[in-house]
Each structure stands twice: as structure tokens, then as C-alpha cells.
Coordinates of C-alpha atoms in Angstrom, one line a residue:
Chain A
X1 CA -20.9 -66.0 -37.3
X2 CA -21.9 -68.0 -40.5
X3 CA -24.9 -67.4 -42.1
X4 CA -26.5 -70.7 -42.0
X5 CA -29.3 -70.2 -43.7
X6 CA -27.3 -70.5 -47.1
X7 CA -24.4 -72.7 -45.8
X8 CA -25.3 -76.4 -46.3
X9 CA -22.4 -77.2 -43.6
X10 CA -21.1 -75.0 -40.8
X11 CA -17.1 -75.3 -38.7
X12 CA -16.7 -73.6 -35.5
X13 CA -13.4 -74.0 -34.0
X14 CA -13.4 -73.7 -30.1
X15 CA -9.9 -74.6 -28.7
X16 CA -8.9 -77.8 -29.9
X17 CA -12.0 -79.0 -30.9
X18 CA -13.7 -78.3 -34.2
X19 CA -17.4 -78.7 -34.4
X20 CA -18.4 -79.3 -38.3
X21 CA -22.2 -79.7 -38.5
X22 CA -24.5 -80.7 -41.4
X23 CA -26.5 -78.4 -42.0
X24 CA -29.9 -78.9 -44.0
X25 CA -32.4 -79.7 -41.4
X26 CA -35.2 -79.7 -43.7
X27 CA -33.6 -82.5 -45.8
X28 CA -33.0 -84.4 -42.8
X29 CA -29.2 -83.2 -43.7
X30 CA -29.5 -85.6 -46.9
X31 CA -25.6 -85.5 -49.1
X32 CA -26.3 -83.7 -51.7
X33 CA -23.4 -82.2 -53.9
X34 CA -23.7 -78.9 -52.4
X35 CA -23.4 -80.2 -48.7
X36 CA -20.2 -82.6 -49.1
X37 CA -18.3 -80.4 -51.6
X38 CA -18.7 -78.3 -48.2
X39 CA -18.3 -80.7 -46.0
X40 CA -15.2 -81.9 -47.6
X41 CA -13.9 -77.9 -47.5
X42 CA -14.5 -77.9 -43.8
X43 CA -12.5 -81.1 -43.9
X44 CA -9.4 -79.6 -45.4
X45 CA -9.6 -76.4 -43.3
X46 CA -9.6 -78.7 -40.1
X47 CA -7.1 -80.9 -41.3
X48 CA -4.5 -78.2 -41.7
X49 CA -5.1 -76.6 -37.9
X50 CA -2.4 -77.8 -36.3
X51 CA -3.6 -76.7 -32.4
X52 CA -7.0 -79.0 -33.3
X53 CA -7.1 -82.4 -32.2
X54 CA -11.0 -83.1 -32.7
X55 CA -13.3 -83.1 -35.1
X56 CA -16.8 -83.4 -33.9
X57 CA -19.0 -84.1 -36.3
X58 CA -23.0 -83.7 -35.8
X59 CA -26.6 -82.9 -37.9
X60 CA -28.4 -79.9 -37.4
X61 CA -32.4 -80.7 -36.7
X62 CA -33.9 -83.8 -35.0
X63 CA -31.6 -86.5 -37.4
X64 CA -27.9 -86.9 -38.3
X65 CA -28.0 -87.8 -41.8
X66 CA -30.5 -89.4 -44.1
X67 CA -28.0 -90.5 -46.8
X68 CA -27.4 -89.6 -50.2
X69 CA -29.8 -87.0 -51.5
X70 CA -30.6 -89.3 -54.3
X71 CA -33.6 -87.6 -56.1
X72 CA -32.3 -84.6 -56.8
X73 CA -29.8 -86.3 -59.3
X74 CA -31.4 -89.2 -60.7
X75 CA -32.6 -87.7 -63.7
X76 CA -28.6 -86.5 -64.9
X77 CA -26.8 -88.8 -66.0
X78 CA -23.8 -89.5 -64.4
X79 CA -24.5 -87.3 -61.5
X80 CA -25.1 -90.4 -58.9
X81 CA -21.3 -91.3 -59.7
X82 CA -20.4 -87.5 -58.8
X83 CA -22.5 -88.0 -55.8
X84 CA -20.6 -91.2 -55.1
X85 CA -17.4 -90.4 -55.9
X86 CA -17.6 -87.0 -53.8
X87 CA -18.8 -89.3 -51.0
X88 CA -15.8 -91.9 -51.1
X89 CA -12.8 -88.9 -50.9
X90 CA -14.7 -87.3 -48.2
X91 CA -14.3 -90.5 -46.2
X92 CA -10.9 -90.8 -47.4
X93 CA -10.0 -87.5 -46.0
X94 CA -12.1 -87.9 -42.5
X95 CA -10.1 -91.0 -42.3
X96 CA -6.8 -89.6 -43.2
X97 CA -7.0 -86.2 -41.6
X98 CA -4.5 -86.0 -38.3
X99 CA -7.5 -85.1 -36.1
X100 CA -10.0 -87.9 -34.2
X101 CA -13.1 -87.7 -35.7
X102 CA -16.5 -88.3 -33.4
X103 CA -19.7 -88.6 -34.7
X104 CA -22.7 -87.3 -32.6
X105 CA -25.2 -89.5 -34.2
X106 CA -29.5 -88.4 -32.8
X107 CA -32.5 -88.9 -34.6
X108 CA -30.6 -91.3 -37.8
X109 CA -28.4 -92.0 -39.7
X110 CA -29.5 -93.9 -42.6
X111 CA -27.4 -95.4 -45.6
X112 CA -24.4 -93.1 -46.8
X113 CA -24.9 -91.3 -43.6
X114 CA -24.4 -93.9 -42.0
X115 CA -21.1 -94.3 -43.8
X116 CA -19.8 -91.5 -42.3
X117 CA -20.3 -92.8 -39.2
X118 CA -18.4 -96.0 -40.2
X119 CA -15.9 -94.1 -40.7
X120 CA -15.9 -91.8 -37.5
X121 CA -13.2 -92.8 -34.9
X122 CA -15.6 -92.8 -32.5
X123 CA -19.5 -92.3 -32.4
X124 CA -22.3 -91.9 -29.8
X125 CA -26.2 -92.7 -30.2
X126 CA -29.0 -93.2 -28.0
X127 CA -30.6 -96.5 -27.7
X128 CA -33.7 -95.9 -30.0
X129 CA -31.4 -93.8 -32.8
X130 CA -32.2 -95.8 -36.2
X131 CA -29.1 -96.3 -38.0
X132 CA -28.4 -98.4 -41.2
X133 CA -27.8 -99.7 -44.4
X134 CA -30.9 -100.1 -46.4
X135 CA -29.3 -100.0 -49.4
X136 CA -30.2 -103.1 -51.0
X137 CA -33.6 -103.0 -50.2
X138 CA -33.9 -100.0 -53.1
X139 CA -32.0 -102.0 -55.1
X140 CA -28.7 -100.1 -54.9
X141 CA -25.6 -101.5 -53.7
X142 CA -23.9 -100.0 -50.4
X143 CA -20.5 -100.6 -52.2
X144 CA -18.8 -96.8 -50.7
X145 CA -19.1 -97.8 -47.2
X146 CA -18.6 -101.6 -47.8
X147 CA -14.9 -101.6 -47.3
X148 CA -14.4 -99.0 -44.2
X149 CA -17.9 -101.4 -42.7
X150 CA -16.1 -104.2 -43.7
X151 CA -12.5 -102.6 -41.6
X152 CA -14.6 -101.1 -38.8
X153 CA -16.9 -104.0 -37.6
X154 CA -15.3 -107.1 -39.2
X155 CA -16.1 -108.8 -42.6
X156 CA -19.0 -111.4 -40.9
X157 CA -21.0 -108.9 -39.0
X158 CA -20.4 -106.4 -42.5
X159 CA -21.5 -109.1 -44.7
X160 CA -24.7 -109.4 -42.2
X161 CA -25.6 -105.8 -41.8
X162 CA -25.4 -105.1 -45.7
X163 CA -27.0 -107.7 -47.3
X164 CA -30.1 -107.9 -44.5
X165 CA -30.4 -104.3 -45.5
X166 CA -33.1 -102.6 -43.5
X167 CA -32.0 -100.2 -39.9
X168 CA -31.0 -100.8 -36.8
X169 CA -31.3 -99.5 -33.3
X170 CA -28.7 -97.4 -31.6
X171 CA -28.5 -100.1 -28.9
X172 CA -28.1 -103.0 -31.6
X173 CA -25.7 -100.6 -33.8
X174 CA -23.8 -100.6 -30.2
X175 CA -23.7 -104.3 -29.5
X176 CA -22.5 -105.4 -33.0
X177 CA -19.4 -102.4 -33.1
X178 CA -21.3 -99.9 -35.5
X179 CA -20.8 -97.0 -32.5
X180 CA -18.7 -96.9 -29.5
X181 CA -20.9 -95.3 -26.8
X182 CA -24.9 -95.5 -26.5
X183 CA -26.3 -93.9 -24.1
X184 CA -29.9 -92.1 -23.2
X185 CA -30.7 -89.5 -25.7
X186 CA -31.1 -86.2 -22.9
X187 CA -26.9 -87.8 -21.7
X188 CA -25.3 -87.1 -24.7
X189 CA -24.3 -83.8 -24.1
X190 CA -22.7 -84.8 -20.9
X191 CA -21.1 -87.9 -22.0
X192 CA -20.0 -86.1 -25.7
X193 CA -18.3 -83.3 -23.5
X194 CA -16.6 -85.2 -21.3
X195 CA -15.0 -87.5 -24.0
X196 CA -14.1 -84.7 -26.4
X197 CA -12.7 -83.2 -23.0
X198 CA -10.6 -85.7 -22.7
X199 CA -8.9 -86.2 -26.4
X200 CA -8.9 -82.3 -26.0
X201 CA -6.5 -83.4 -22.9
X202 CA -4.8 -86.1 -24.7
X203 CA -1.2 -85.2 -26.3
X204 CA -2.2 -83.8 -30.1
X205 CA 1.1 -85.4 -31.4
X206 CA 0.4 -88.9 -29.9
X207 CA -3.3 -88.6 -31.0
X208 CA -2.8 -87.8 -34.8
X209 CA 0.8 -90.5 -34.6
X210 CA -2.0 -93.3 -33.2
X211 CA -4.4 -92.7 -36.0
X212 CA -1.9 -92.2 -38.6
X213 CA -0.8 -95.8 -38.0
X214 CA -3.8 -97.1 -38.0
X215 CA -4.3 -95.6 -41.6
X216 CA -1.4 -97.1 -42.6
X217 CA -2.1 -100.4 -41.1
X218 CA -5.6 -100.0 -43.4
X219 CA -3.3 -99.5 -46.4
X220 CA -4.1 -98.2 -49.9
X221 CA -5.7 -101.1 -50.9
X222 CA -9.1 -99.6 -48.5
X223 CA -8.6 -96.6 -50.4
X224 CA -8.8 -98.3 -53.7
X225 CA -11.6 -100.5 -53.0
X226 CA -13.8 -97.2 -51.9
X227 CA -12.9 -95.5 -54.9
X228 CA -13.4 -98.4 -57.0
X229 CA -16.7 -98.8 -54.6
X230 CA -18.3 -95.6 -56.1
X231 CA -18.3 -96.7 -59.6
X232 CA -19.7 -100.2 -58.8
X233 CA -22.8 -98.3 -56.5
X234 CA -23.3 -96.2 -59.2
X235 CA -23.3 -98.8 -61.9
X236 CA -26.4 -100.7 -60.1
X237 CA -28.0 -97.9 -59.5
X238 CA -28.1 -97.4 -63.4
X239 CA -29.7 -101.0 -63.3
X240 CA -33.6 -101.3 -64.0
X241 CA -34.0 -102.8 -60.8
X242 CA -32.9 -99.8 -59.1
X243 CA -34.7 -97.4 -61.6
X244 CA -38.0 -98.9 -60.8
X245 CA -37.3 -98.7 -56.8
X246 CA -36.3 -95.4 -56.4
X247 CA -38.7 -93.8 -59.3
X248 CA -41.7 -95.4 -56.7
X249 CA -40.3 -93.7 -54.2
X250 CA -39.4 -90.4 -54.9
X251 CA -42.8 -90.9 -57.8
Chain B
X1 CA -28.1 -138.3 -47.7
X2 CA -28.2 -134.8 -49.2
X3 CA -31.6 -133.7 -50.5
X4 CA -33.2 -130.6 -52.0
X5 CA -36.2 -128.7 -51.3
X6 CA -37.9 -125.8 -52.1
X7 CA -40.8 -123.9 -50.8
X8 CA -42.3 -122.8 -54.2
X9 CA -45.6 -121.8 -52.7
X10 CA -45.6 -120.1 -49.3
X11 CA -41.3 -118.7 -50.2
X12 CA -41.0 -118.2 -53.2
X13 CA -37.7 -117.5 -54.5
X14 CA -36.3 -120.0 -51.5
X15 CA -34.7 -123.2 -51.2
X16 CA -33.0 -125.6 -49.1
X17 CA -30.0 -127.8 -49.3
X18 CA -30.8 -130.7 -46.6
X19 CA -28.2 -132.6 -44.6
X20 CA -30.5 -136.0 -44.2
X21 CA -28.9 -138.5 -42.1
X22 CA -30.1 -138.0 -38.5
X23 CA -28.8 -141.6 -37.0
X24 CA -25.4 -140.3 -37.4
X25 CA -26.2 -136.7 -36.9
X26 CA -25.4 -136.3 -40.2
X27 CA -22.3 -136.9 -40.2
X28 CA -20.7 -136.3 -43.7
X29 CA -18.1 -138.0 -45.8
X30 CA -16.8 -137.3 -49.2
X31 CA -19.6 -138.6 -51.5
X32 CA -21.9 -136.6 -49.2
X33 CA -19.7 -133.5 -49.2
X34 CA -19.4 -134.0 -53.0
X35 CA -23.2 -133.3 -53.0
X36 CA -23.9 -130.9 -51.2
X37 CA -21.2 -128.6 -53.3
X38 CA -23.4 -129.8 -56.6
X39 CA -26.4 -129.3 -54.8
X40 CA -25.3 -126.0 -53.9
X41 CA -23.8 -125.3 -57.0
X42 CA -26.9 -126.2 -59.1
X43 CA -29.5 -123.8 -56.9
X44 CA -27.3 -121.1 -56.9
X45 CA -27.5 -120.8 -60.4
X46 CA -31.3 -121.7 -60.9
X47 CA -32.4 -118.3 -61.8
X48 CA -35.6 -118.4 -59.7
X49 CA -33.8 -119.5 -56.3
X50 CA -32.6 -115.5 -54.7
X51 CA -31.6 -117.5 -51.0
X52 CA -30.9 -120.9 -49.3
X53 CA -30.9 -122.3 -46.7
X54 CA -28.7 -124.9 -45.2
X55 CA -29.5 -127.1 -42.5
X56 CA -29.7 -130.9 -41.4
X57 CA -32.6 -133.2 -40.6
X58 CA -33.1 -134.0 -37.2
X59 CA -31.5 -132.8 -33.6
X60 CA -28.2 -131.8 -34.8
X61 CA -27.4 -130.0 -37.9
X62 CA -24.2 -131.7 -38.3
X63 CA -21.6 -134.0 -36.1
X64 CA -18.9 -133.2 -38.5
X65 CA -17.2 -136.1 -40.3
X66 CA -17.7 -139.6 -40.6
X67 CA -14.9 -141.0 -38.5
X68 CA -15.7 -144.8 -38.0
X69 CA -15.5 -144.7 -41.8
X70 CA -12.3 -142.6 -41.7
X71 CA -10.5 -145.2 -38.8
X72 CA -11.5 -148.2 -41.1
X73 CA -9.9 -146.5 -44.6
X74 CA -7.5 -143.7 -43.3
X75 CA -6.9 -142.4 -46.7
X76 CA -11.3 -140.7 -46.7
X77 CA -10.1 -138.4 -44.3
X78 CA -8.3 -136.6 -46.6
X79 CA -10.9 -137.1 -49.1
X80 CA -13.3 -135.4 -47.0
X81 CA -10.9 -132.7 -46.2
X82 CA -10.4 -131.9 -50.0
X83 CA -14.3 -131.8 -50.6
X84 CA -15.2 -129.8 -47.5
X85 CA -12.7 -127.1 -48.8
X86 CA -14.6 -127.2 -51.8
X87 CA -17.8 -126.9 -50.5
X88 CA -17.2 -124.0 -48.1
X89 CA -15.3 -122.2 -51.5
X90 CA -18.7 -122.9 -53.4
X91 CA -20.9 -121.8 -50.5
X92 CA -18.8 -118.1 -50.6
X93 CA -19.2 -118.2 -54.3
X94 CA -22.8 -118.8 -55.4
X95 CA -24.7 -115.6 -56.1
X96 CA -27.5 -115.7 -53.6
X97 CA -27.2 -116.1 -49.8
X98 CA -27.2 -118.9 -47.7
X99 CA -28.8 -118.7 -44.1
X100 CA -27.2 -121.8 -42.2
X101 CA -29.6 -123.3 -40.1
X102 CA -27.5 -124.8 -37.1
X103 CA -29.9 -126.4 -34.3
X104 CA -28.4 -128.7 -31.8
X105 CA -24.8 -129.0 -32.8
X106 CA -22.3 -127.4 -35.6
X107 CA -18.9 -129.5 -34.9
X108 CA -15.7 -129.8 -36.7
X109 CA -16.7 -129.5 -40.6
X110 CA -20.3 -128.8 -39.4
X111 CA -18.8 -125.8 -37.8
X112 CA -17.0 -125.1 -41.3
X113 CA -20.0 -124.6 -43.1
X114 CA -21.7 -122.5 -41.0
X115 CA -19.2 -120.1 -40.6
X116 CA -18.5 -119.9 -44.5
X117 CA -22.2 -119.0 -44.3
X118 CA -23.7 -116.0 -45.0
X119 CA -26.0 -116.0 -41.9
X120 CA -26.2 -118.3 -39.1
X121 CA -29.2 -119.0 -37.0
X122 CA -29.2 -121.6 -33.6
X123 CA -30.4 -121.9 -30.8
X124 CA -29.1 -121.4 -27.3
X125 CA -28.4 -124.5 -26.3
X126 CA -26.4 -125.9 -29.5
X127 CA -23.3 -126.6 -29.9
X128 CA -20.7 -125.6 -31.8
X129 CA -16.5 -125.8 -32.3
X130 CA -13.8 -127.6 -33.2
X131 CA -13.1 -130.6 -31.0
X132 CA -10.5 -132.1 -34.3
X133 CA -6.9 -131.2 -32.1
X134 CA -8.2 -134.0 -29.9
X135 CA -7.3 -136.7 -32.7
X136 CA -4.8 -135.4 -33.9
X137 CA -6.4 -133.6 -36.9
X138 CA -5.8 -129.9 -37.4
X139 CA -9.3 -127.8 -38.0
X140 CA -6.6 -125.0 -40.2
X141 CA -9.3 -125.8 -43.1
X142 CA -11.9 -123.4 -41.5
X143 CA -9.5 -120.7 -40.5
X144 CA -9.7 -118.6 -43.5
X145 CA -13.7 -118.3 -43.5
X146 CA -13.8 -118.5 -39.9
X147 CA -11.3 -115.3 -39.2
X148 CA -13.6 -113.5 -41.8
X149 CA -16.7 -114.3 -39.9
X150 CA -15.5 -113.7 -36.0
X151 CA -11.7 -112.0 -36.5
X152 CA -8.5 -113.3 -36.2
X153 CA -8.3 -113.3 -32.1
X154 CA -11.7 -115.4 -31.7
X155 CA -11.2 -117.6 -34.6
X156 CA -7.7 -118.4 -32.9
X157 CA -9.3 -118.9 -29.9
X158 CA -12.1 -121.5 -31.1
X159 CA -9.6 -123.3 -33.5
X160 CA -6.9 -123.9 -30.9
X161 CA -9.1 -124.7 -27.7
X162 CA -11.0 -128.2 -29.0
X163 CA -13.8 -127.2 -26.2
X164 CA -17.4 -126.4 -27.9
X165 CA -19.7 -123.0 -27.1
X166 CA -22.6 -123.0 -27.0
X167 CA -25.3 -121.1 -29.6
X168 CA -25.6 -118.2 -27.0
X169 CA -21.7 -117.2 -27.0
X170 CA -21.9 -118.3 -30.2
X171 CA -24.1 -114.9 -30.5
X172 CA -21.7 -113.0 -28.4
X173 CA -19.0 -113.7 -30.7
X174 CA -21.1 -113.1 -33.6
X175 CA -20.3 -116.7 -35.1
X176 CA -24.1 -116.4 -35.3
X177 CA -26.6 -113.6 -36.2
X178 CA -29.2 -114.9 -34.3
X179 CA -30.0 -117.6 -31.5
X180 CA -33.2 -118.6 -30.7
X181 CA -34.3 -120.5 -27.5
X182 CA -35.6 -123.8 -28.7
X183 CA -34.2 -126.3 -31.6
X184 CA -37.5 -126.6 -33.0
X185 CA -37.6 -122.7 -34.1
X186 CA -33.9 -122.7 -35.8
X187 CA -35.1 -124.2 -39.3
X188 CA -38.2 -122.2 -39.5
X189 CA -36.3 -118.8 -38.4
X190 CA -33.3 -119.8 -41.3
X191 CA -36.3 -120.0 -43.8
X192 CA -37.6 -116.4 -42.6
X193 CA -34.4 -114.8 -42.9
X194 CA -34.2 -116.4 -46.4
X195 CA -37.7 -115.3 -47.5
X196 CA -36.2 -111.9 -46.4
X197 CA -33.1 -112.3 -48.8
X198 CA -35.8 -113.5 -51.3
X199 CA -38.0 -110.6 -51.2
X200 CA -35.1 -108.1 -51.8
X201 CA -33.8 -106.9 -55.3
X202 CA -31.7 -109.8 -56.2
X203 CA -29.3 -107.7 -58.6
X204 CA -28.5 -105.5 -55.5
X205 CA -27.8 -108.4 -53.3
X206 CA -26.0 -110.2 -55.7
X207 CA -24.0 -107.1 -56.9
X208 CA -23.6 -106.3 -52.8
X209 CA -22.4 -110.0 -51.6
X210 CA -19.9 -110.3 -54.9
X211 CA -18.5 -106.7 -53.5
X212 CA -17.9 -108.2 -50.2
X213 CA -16.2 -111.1 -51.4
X214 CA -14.0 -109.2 -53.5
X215 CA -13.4 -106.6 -50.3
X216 CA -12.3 -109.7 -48.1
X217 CA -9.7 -110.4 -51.1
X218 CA -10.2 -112.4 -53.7
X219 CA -6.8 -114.7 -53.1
X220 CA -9.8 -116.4 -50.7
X221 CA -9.9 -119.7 -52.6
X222 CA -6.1 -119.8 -53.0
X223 CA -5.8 -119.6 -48.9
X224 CA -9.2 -122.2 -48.5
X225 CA -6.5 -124.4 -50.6
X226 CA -3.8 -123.0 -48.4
X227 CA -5.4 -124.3 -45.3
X228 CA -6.8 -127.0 -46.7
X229 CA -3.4 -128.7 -47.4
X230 CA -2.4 -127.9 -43.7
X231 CA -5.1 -130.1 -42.9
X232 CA -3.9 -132.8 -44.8
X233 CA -0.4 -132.3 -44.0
X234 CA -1.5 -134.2 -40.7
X235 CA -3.8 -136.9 -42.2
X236 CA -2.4 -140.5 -41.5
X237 CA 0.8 -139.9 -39.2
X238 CA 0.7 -142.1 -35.9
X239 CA -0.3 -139.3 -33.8
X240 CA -3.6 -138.7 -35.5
X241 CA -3.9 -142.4 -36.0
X242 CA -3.9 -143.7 -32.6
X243 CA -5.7 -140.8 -31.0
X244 CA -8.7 -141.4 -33.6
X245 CA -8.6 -144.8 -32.8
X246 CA -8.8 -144.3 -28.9
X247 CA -11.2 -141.3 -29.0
X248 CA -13.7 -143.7 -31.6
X249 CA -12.7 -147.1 -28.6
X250 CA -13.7 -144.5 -25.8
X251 CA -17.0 -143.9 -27.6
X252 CA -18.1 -146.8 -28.5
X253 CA -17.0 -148.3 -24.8
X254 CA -18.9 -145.5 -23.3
X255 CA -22.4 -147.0 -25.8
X256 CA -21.8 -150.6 -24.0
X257 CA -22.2 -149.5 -20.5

């Protein structure tokens, strides 16, 4: 077993699902370089099983993710762009990695976290789960997770949720496409097992052919804009406006 | 018939573009459309102004086009065509957003601008679509914006059907973010949603809704001209003609009785 104490992200494998977990409770699992350089080693190990179909992805602790771990790399220059930057290829990789990726989402999942459930094939919540984009409201610019947002839920309903800024409920993050399943918090387990027992039933060739299209449907053009996305986020985050937000509240 | 307002005191940071002609539920032609993209154009860049909101005076927020005028000079209908391209091309382009206040009824070029709109608000009972098909004018103008707003599927659906929905599909479809119960509450809901704009970093928003544009692609105003022109394509041929001039004969009939 992994010592997680010291590991920022865990991977079990179990059959043809691969359980990758996030792993910093105590930082409400908040990105910081440490946990996606891990997270995006775990992605490459899973992406080269061939016998795994699934890749579940979940937070240890009471919340899922509570975004970019900015205040412990304000001060550096240049290190929010690392940050950002690390951020946009792991989404590049969950998206093109062969296996379907499903994002247990409790507790929140707030900002870049909830990126990564943008980019998720499919995600589950419970009805008062906050999940969102508040972004703008600190006076930084959501501009990683704008494109696959913009792919995932449709530009109108993108345009909406980013510029409103602010969190959602699981149930309204369910009616507007955000998630594909919402149920009661104590019936995810049941609900999570029984899908992820049936994509561990599903063909693994037809699974990873199906989601390989639809990456290609998505074209490069996604990739460039997320890339491309990082350097904007982390340009306005250099802006005063931002400077003064986030020194107030991590003062 | 387009005025300005702002609400310096109790919003600050907000202002509205007003459609004011509510005996013709304001009903727009050229020099009207013309306006309202200066209008827009000039608030947008007033640094002080961070959202707007649009919205009409009276019942209806707007009818759509002025067809009596366009039956008595055929040649406005492509006038007002070219300026309502422009006007939903400057909507998507100004720097702050714009919270389209849609009580009562969005139809036709109404319809337009609300969906090239940042954020919609109406109420349950409004309604909205594009009725055009039904003489003989083709509503392709709006596809662009509206396909971004709803996807391609719905916005196929609501551009080939001429039947209207009402503000609570309208939700459903997410053609609006919000729809409230009674006409009355539409305007003053728009102006919250645009005091919440106001109150946020404006370099952020701006930064944010410039991104999204740019996301979406930014050949936009090239296909906004695209459609446009296959709007036009049909302006003036007999079919359009005589089913304008029988639709606007059945109306004004049905006033008589």
C-alpha cells in the first residue's frame, strides 16, 4: 500500500477500474504543483494499462477539489503560469487518455477543480455539492477550463456560468450539463458502483474507439486554446486587480 | 425611439439601452437599429459603465421589425436586415456584458438580440421565436449567435418551426438564464444581474468574455455577414412579397372586426 501520508495523489488499480484520488485533505485537495505533477504521473501510468477501462477519479476528505492552490505561489514569479500550464496538459491527457474518466465529485469542487470535472466523461454529485467557477469574482480569469466548459456544456450556458462567477449547486450544475448524474449524497456509492460496473462490462476497445473519436471531433484547435488559455489566466492574474483580490484573501 | 439610461446612484457602474416605442411594441427599423448599435457602441466604451442592460418600454420587449413600413418600401427590409447584423455583431463585441431584459415578447429580430445577449431574463409567459418563414423571410441572420447560445439541434429547431415558446421552455432550452413569473419583475431582475456584473473586477470580466468570444471563433462576424446575406438573398422575390402583404391584410382585417 502507498503511504499516503506523503503522497499528494494515490492510484489503485482493481480490475479494470483505476481509482486515482487527490489526496490532501487538509487543503481541501487544493492543485498545487506537487499534487498535479502526481496527478498527471498517475495519468500516464493509467493510460498505458491496457486491461483498464476506467478511471475514477475522487477527493480524499469531505470536498473534491478546492482549485488551484493559489497562495502558495503568488509570491514567485512566474510560478501561477507553471501552475496553469501543469493544469491545462493534465486535462489534455484526462481527455486524451483511452480510458473513461468519472468524476466522483462530494463536498466541492470549486474553480480549477471544477475544471477537472469539465473535463471528466462523466461526473456524479449530490444535490447540495457546491460546484463552480468563481473565478472572476477574484479577479482572475477562468481561461484553462473556458474552452473544454465552453465543448462540454455549450458556448451560451459557458458564457453564463463564467462570467456570473460565483458556485452552484450539484442539482443546478445537473440541470444546466455541468454533471451527468445527481443524486443523494449517502447513494453515491451505490449508483458510482453500479455505473463503473457497467463501463467495466462494456467492450474496452469500443469504449476507448468512442472516446477517441470524440477527441478528434474536438480537434487540436481545443488543445491550443487551453494551452494558449493558461498564459492568458496567468497574465490577469499578474494584473493589479487580481493582486489586490487575492492578497485580501489569503492577507 | 431608442433612449439611454443610467442608474448612477442606486447601480453604479450600470446602464441601459431602451427600446421606447410601446404602440408598436417596439417594433424596430433601420434608423432605430442604427441607434441602438451607437448606443450600444458609445456605453460600452464609457469607462465607468461595467454592464447593460437591454430591454424595451412597455409589455413587449420587442415585436421584431417594422413591417407596415417594410410592405410600403420593400427595399427597408433589407436595410433593417443589414443593421440588425450589425447590431447583434456590436452587442458580442463591447467589453462589458449585456443582460437582455425580454418581458412579454422577443420575436423575429427581437429574438436576435436576445440571444446575441450575454444573459437573458423573461418571464414565463413571454414570448419568443421566429415566426419570419411565414412571409417568406428567412430568420438565417440569428443562426450563428443563436447556435452559440442553445446548440445547433435547438437552434435548428426554433429557426425552421415559425411557432413561438414561451419564456418557461425558453429556460428549458437555456435561450434564457432565468424566467421569472410576472412581466413586471423582468426589467428589475435584468438590472440585478447587471449590478452583479457591475460589482465584479471588470478587467477579469472583460479579459473572461473577450476569451469566450475568441473560443467560439473569431471568423463570428464573417459568418453574422454570412447569414446575414442569406437573409437578404430572399428580400423582395414574389414569394416574400405576397405572403407579407397577406399576413399584414389578415392583421389589420382581424383589428376591424
Amino acid at each position: 500500500m502507498t503511504d499516503t501520508t506523503t503522497h499528494p495523489a494515490t492510484l489503485e488499480i482493481e480490475g479494470r477500474i483505476a481509482t486515482l484520488t487527490l489526496n490532501r485533505p487538509e487543503k481541501r485537495n487544493a492543485l498545487s504543483r506537487e499534487l498535479i505533477s502526481a496527478l498527471r504521473e498517475h495519468v500516464e501510468t493509467v493510460r498505458h494499462k491496457e486491461g483498464v477501462s476506467v478511471l475514477l477519479l475522487r477527493g480524499a476528505g469531505r470536498s473534491f477539489c478546492a482549485g488551484m492552490d493559489l497562495k502558495a505561489v503568488l509570491k514567485e514569479p512566474g510560478a501561477p503560469l507553471e501552475l496553469l500550464s501543469g493544469i491545462a496538459e493534465l486535462t489534455i491527457e484526462m481527455r486524451t487518455m483511452p480510458q473513461v474518466v468519472v468524476a466522483d465529485v462530494r463536498g466541492a469542487a470549486i474553480g480549477g477543480g471544477c475544471g477537472l470535472v469539465g473535463v471528466a466523461d462523466l461526473a456524479i454529485t449530490h444535490p447540495d455539492a457546491k460546484l463552480g467557477y468563481p473565478e472572476v469574482d477574484l479577479g482572475v480569469c477562468p481561461a484553462v477550463v473556458a474552452p473544454w466548459l465552453v465543448q462540454s456544456v455549450g458556448a451560451g450556458v459557458a458564457r453564463r456560468i463564467l462570467l456570473q462567477g460565483g458556485t452552484l449547486s450539484g442539482q443546478r450544475a445537473y440541470e444546466l450539463g455541468l454533471v451527468s448524474h445527481c443524486v443523494p449524497v449517502e447513494e453515491i456509492d451505490r449508483v458510482l458502483k453500479s455505473l463503473t460496473d457497467r463501463l467495466a462490462r462494456a467492450g474496452i476497445r469500443a469504449l476507448a474507439a468512442t472516446k477517441g473519436l470524440l477527441g478528434d471531433l474536438e480537434a487540436e484547435r481545443i488543445h491550443a486554446a487551453v494551452r494558449e488559455g493558461a498564459k492568458i489566466s496567468a497574465d490577469v492574474i499578474a494584473s493589479p486587480e487580481a493582486q489586490e483580490r487575492l492578497a485580501k484573501l489569503y492577507g | 425611439m431608442i433612449r439611454t439610461e443610467r442608474y448612477d446612484s442606486q447601480m453604479p457602474g450600470v446602464g441601459a439601452v431602451v427600446l421606447d416605442r410601446p404602440e408598436r411594441r417596439n417594433a424596430l427599423d433601420e434608423f432605430a437599429l442604427r441607434d441602438l448599435s451607437l448606443e450600444l457602441g458609445a456605453m460600452g466604451a464609457d469607462d465607468s459603465i461595467r454592464a447593460i442592460v437591454l430591454r424595451g418600454e412597455g409589455y413587449a420587449f420587442c415585436a421584431g421589425f417594422d413591417l407596415p413600413a417594410c410592405l410600403e418600401e420593400p427595399a427597408r427590409l433589407g436595410k433593417m436586415l443589414e443593421a440588425l447584423a450589425e447590431t447583434c455583431a456590436t452587442i458580442r463585441r463591447l467589453r462589458v456584458p449585456v443582460v437582455c431584459a425580454a418581458q412579454g415578447a422577443a420575436i423575429a429580430g427581437g429574438c436576435a438580440l436576445a440571444a446575441s445577449c450575454d444573459l437573458v431574463i423573461t418571464d414565463r409567459a413571454a414570448k419568443l421565436g421566429y415566426p419570419v418563414v411565414t412571409i417568406g423571410v428567412s430568420p438565417a441572420i440569428s443562426a450563428p449567435m443563436l447556435s452559440l447560445a442553445i446548440g445547433d439541434g435547438r437552434a435548428r429547431e426554433r429557426l425552421l418551426d415559425p411557432a413561438l415558446i414561451t419564456g418557461g421552455r425558453a429556460q428549458e432550452i437555456h435561450l434564457s438564464a432565468l424566467c421569472v413569473d410576472l412581466p413586471e419583475d423582468v426589467t428589475p431582475r435584468a438590472q440585478l444581474e447587471a449590478k452583479r456584473f457591475a460589482s465584479k473586477p471588470p478587467h477579469a470580466i472583460a479579459r473572461t468574455k473577450a476569451w469566450l468570444n475568441e473560443i467560439e471563433g473569431t471568423d463570428l462576424d464573417d459568418e453574422i455577414i454570412k447569414a446575414r446575406d442569406a437573409s437578404l438573398a430572399l428580400v423582395g422575390n414574389e414569394e416574400q412579397r405576397q405572403l407579407l402583404a397577406s399576413v399584414l391584410g389578415n392583421r389589420s382585417k382581424k383589428r376591424q372586426r
